Coordinates of C-alpha atoms and ligand atoms in Angstrom, one line a residue:
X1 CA 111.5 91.9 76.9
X2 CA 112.2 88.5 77.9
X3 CA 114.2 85.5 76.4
X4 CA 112.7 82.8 76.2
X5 CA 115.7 79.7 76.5
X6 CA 115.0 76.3 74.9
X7 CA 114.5 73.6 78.1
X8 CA 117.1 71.8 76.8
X9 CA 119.8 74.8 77.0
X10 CA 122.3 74.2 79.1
X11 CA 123.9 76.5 82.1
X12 CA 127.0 77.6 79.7
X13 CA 124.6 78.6 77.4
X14 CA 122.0 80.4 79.7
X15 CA 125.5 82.2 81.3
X16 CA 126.3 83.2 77.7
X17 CA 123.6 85.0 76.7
X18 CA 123.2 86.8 80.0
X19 CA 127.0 87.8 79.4
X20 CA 125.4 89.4 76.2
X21 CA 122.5 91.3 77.6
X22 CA 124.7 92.5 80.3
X23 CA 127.2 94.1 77.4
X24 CA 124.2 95.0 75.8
X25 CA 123.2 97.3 78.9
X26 CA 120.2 95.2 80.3
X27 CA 119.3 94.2 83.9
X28 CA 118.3 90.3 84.0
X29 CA 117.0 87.9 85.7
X30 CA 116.4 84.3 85.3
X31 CA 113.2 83.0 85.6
X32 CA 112.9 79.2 85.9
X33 CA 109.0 78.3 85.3
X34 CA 107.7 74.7 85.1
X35 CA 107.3 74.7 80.9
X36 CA 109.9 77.8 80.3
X37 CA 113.3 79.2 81.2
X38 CA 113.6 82.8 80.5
X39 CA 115.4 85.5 81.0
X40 CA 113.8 88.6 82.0
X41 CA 115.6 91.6 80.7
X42 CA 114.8 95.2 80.9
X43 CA 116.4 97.7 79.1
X44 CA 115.7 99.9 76.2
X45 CA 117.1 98.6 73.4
X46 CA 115.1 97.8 70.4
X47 CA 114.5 94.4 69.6
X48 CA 115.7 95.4 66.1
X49 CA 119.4 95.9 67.5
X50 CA 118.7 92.0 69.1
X51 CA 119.5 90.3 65.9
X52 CA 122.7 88.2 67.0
X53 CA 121.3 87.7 71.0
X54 CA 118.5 85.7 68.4
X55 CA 120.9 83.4 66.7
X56 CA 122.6 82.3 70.3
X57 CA 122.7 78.8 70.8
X58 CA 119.8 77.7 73.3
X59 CA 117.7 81.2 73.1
X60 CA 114.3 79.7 71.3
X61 CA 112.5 83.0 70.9
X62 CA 113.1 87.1 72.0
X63 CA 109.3 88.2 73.4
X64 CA 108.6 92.6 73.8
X65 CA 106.5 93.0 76.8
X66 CA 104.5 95.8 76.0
X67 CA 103.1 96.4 79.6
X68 CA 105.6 98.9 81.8
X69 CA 105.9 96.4 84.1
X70 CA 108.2 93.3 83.2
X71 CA 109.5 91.0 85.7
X72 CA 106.1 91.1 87.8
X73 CA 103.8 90.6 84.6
X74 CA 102.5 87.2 83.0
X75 CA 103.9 87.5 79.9
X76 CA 107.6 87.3 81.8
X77 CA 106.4 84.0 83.6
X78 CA 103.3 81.9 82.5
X79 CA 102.6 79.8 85.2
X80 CA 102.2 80.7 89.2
X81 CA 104.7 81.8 91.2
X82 CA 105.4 80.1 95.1
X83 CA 107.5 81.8 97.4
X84 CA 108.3 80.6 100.6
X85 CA 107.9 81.7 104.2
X86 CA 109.6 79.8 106.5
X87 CA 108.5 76.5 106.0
X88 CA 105.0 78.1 104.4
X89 CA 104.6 77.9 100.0
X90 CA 102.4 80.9 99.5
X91 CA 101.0 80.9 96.2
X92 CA 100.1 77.1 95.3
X93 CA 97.3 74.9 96.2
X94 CA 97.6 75.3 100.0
X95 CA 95.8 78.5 101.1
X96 CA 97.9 80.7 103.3
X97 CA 96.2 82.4 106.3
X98 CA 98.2 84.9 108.1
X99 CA 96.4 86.3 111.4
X100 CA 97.6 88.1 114.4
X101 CA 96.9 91.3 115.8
X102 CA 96.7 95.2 114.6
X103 CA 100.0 95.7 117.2
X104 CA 102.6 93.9 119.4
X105 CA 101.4 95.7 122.6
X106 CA 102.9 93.3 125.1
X107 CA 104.8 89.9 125.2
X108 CA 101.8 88.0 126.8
X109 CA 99.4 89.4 124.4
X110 CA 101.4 88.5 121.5
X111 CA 102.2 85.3 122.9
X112 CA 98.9 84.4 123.3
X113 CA 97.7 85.6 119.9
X114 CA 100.4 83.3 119.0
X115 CA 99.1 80.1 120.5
X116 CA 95.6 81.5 119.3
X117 CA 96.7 82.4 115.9
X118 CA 98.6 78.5 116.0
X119 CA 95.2 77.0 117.6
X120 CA 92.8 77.9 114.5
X121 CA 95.4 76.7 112.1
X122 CA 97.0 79.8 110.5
X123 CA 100.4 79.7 109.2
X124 CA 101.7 82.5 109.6
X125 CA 101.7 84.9 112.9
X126 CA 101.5 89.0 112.0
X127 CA 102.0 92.0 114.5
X128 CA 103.2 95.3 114.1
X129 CA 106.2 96.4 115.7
X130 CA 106.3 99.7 113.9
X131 CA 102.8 101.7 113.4
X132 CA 102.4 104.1 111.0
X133 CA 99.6 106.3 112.6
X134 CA 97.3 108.5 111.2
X135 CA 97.8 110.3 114.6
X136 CA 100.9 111.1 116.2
X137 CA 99.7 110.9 119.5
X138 CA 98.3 106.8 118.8
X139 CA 100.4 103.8 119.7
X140 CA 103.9 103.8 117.6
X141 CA 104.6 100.1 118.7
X142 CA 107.3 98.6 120.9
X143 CA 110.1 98.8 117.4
X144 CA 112.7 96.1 118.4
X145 CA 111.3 95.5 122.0
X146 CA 108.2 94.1 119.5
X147 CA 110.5 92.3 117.1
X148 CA 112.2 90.6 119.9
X149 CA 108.7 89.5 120.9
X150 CA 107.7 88.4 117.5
X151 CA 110.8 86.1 117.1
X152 CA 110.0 84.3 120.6
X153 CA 106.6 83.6 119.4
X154 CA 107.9 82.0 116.1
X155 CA 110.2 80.2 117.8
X156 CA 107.4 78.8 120.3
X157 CA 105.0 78.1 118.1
X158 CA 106.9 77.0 115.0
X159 CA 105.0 79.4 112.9
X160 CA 107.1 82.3 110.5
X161 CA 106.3 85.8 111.8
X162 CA 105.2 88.7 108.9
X163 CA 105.9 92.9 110.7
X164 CA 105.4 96.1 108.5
X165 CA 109.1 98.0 108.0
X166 CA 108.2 101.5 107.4
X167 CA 111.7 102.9 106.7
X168 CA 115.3 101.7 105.8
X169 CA 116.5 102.1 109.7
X170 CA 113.1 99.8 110.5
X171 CA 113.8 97.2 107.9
X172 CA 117.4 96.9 108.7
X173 CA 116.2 96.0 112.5
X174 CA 113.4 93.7 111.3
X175 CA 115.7 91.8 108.7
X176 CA 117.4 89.5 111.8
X177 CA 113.8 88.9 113.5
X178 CA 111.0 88.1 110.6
X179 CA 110.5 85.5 108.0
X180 CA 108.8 88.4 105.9
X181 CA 108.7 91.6 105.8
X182 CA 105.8 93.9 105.0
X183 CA 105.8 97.4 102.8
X184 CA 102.4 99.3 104.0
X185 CA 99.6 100.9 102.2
X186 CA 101.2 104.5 103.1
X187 CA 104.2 102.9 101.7
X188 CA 103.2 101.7 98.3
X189 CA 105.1 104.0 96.8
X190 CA 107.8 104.9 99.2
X191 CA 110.2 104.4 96.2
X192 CA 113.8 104.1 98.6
X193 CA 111.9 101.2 101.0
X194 CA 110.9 99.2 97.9
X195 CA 114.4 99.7 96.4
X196 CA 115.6 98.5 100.0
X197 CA 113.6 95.4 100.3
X198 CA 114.4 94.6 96.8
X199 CA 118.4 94.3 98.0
X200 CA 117.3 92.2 100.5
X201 CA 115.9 88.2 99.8
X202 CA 113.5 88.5 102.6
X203 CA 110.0 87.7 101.1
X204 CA 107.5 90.7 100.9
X205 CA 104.1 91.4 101.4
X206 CA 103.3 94.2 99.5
X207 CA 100.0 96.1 100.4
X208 CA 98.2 98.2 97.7
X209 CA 98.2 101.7 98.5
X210 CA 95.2 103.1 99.5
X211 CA 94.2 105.3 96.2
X212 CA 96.9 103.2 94.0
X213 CA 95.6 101.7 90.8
X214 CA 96.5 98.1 89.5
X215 CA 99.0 99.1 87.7
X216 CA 100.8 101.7 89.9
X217 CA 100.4 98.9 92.6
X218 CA 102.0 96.3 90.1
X219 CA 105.3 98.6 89.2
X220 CA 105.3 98.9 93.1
X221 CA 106.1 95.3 92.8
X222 CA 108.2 95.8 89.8
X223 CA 110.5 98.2 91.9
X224 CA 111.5 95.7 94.1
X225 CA 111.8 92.9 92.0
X226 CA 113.9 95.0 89.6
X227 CA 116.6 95.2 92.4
X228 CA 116.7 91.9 92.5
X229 CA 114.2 90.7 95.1
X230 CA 111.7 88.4 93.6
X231 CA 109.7 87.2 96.5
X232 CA 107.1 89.4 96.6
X233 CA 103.6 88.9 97.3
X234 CA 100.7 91.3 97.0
X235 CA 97.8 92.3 99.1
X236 CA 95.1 93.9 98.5
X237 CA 93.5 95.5 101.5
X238 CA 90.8 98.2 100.3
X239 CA 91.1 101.2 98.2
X240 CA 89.5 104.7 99.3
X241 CA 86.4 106.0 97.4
X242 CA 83.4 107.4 98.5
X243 CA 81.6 105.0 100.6
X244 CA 81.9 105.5 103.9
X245 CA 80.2 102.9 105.5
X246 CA 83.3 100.8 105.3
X247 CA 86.5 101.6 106.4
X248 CA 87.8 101.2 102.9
X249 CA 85.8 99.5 99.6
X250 CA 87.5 96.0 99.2
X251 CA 88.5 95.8 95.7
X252 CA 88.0 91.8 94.8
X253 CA 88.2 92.5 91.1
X254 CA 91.7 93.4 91.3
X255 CA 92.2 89.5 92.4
X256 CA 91.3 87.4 89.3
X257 CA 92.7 91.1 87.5
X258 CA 96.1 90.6 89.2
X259 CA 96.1 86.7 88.5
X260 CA 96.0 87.7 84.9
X261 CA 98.8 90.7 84.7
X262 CA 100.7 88.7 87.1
X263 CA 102.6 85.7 88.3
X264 CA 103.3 86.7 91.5
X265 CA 100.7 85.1 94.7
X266 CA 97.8 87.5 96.2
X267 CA 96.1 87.4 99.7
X268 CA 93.8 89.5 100.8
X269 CA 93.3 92.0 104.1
X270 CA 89.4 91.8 104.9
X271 CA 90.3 93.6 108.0
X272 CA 91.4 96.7 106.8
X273 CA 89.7 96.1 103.9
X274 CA 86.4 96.7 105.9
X275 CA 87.5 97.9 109.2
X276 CA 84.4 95.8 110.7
X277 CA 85.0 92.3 112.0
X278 CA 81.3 91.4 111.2
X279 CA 82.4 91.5 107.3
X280 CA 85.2 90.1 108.1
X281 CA 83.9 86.5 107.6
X282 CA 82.1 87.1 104.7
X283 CA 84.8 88.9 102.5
X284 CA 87.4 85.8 103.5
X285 CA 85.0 83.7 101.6
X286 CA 84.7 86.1 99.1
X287 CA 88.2 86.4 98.2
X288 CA 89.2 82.9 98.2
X289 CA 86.4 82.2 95.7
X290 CA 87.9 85.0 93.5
X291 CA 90.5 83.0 93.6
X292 CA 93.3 84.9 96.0
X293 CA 95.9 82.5 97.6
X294 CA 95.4 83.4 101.1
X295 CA 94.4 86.1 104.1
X296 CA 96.2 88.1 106.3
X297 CA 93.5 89.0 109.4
X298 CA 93.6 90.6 112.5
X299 CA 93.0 89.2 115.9
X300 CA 93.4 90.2 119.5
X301 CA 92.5 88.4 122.6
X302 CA 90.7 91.0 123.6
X303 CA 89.7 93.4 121.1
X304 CA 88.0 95.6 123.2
X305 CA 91.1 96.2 124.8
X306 CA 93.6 96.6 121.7
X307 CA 95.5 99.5 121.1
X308 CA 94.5 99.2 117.2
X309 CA 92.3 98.1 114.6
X310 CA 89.8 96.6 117.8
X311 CA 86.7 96.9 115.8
X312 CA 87.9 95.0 112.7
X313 CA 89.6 92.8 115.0
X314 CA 88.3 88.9 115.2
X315 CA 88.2 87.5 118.5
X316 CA 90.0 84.0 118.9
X317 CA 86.8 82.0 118.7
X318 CA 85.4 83.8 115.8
X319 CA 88.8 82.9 114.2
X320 CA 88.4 79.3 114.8
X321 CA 85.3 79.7 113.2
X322 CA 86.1 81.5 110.0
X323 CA 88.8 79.0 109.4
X324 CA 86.1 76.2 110.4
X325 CA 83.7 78.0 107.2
X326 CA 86.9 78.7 104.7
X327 CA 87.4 75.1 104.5
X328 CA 84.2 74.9 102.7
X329 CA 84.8 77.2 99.9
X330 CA 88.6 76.1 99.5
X331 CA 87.4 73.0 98.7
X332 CA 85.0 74.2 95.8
X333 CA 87.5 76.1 94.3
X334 CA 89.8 73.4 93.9
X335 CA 92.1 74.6 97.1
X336 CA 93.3 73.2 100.5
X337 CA 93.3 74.7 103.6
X338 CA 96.2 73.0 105.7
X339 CA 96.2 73.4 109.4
X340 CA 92.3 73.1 110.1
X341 CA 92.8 69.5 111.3
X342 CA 95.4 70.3 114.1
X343 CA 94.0 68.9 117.5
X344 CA 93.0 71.5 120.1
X345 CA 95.3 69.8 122.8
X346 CA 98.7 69.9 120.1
X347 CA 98.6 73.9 120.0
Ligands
LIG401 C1 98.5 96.7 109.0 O1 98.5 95.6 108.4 O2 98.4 96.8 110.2 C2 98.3 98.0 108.2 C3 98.7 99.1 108.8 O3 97.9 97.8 107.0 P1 97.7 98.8 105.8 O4 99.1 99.2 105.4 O5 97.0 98.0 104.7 O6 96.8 99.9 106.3
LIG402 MN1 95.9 97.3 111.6

C-alpha cells in the first residue's frame, strides 16, 4: 500500500507515521514526487487493521496496490522518476545515450572508445570488465585490471562509466570504480546480486532477462528497491522467441507498457537487441519514438577486431551519425538530445 501524506505535512509528522508502520511490521520508504509525498509500505496487513495509521495527523489518504510489485509501480509514484549518474539525469527531458564497447580489452582501446564515445556526444561511457560468456573458453574480461581502466577514462573524459557486476565479490570491486552498476540479462533474476545492489546507493541498470516477462522483470526491480536502493533504471534489450534472424526480438511494446506500470526511467539495448549493427540505427529511432529515455549501444574502434559483440558493434563514424539522425526524432517527441552540439576539436 502506500500513504499518501498531505504536502503540507510536516517532517515530525511524516517521522510519526513511519514510526507507526514500522511497529506495525512494514518496510517503507518515502517517496517525494512533484504533486505527492508518500510513503511506500509493504507488508501484509490488511488495510482493515489501518484504521488509526488513517486518522494520523498529515496522512491524506491509505491507497492498496493491487499489483505484486509496489515501490517500482505507478500507483506508488505518479509522475517520472530521474536518477542521477554522475553529473547525467536519466529519466527527464534530456535523452541519455550510453555507448562504449561489448569489452574492456585493453587501455588504449577503451581510451579511445572513450574519446570516441565523448566525440559523438554520449553521456555515458559502458565496457565490460566482467563477461558472462556463453562459452567458457570466450574472453572473461580484464575484472579490476578493466575497472581501473574504466575509471581513467571517466576521469579523462568527464563522462560517468556504467560495467555489468555479475556476482557479489564483482560488485564489491566495481562499487569504488563506476558511477553505475549494471545487473545482466543472465542476471535478471539472480535474487542475492539484486538484494546486493539494493544495499548499495549506486544507480542500476537493470537489463530484462532474456525469456523474463514484464512483470517478472518489474519485481526484478522491486527486489532491489525493496532493500532500499531506489535508483534503478531498466533496460530492455531483446527477449528470446522463435525468430532467428535476429539475435534476439526487440520488444518495444514493453516501453510505453513499462511507462505505464512504472515510474522508474527505461533505455533501450538495440545492440543486443538485434545483434546486427545495420538495425542498429533504425531500432534507436524506434525506441525513442516509443518513448524510452535513452540508449545504451555498443562501439569498438574496430569492430572487426573486438573480442565481443563485433557484428552488432557500431563503428565510431556510424555513431556520430546515429546521434546526428536521433536528434531528429527527439525533437518530435518532445525530447532533447544534449551533447550533439559539442565541437569536434573540444573532445
Ligand atoms: C552487455 O551489455 O554487454 C550484455 C552482456 O548485455 P545483456 O546482459 O543484455 O546480454
Ligand atoms: Mn555485448
Amino acid at each position: 500500500m502506500v500513504v499518501v501524506m498531505e504536502m503540507t505535512s510536516s517532517v515530525q509528522q511524516i517521522e510519526a507515521v513511519n514510526t507507526m508502520l514500522d511497529r506495525l511490521g512494514f518496510q517503507t520508504q518515502l517517496i517525494r514526487g512533484v504533486k505527492r509525498i508518500v510513503i511506500g509500505a509493504v507488508g501484509d496487513r490488511p488495510v482493515s487493521d489501518l484504521q488509526d495509521l488513517q486518522l494520523m495527523p498529515g496522512v491524506e489518504k491509505i491507497v492498496p496496490i493491487m499489483k505484486p510489485y509496489k515501490l517500482v509501480s505507478r500507483e506508488c509514484k505518479g509522475d517520472n522518476t530521474t536518477i542521477q549518474v554522475g553529473a547525467v539525469t536519466v529519466g527527464g527531458a534530456d535523452l541519455t545515450i550510453i555507448a562504449g564497447p561489448c569489452a574492456v580489452e585493453s587501455r588504449p582501446q577503451l581510451l579511445t572508445s572513450a574519446h570516441q564515445v565523448r566525440q559523438a556526444g554520449a553521456q555515458i561511457i559502458r565496457g565490460g570488465a566482467f563477461k558472462p560468456r556463453t562459452s567458457p573458453y570466450s574472453f572473461q574480461g580484464l575484472e579490476e585490471e578493466g575497472l581501473k581502466i574504466l575509471k581513467e577514462a571517466s576521469q579523462t573524459t568527464g563522462l560517468p562509466v556504467v560495467t555489468e557486476v555479475i556476482d557479489e565479490a564483482s560488485l564489491q570491486m566495481a562499487l569504488d570504480y563506476v558511477d553505475m552498476v549494471q545487473v545482466g540479462a543472465r542476471n535478471m533474476q539472480n535474487f542475492r546480486l539484486l538484494k546486493a545492489v539494493g544495499q548499495t546507493d549506486k544507480p542500476v541498470l537493470l537489463k530484462r532477462g532474456m525469456s523474463a516477462t514484464v512483470e517478472e522483470w518489474l519485481m526484478a526491480a522491486e527486489y532491489i528497491m525493496s532493500e532500499g536502493n531506489s535508483r534503478v533504471i531498466l533496460c530492455e534489450r531483446g527477449i528470446r522467441t522463435f525468430e532467428t534472424a535476429t539475435r534476439n526480438t526487440l520488444d518495444l511494446s514493453a516501453v510505453p507498457l513499462v511507462k505505464r506500470l512504472s515510474h522508474l526511467p527505461i533505455l533501450v539495448d538495440p545492440s543486443h537487441g538485434t545483434g546486427d549493427r545495420g538495425l542498429v540505427l533504425p531500432m534507436s529511432m524506434a525506441a525513442i519514438a516509443a518513448g524510452a529515455d535513452g540508449l545504451i549501444l555498443e562501439m569498438h574502434p574496430e569492430p572487426a577486431k573486438a573480442l565481443s559483440d563485433g557484428p552488432q558493434s557500431l563503428t565510431p563514424p556510424e555513431l556520430e551519425q546515429l546521434m546526428q539522425q536521433l536528434s531528429l526524432i527527439a525533437a518530435a517527441v518532445g525530447r532533447n538530445l544534449a551533447g550533439t552540439s559539442i565541437p569536434h576539436e573540444v573532445a
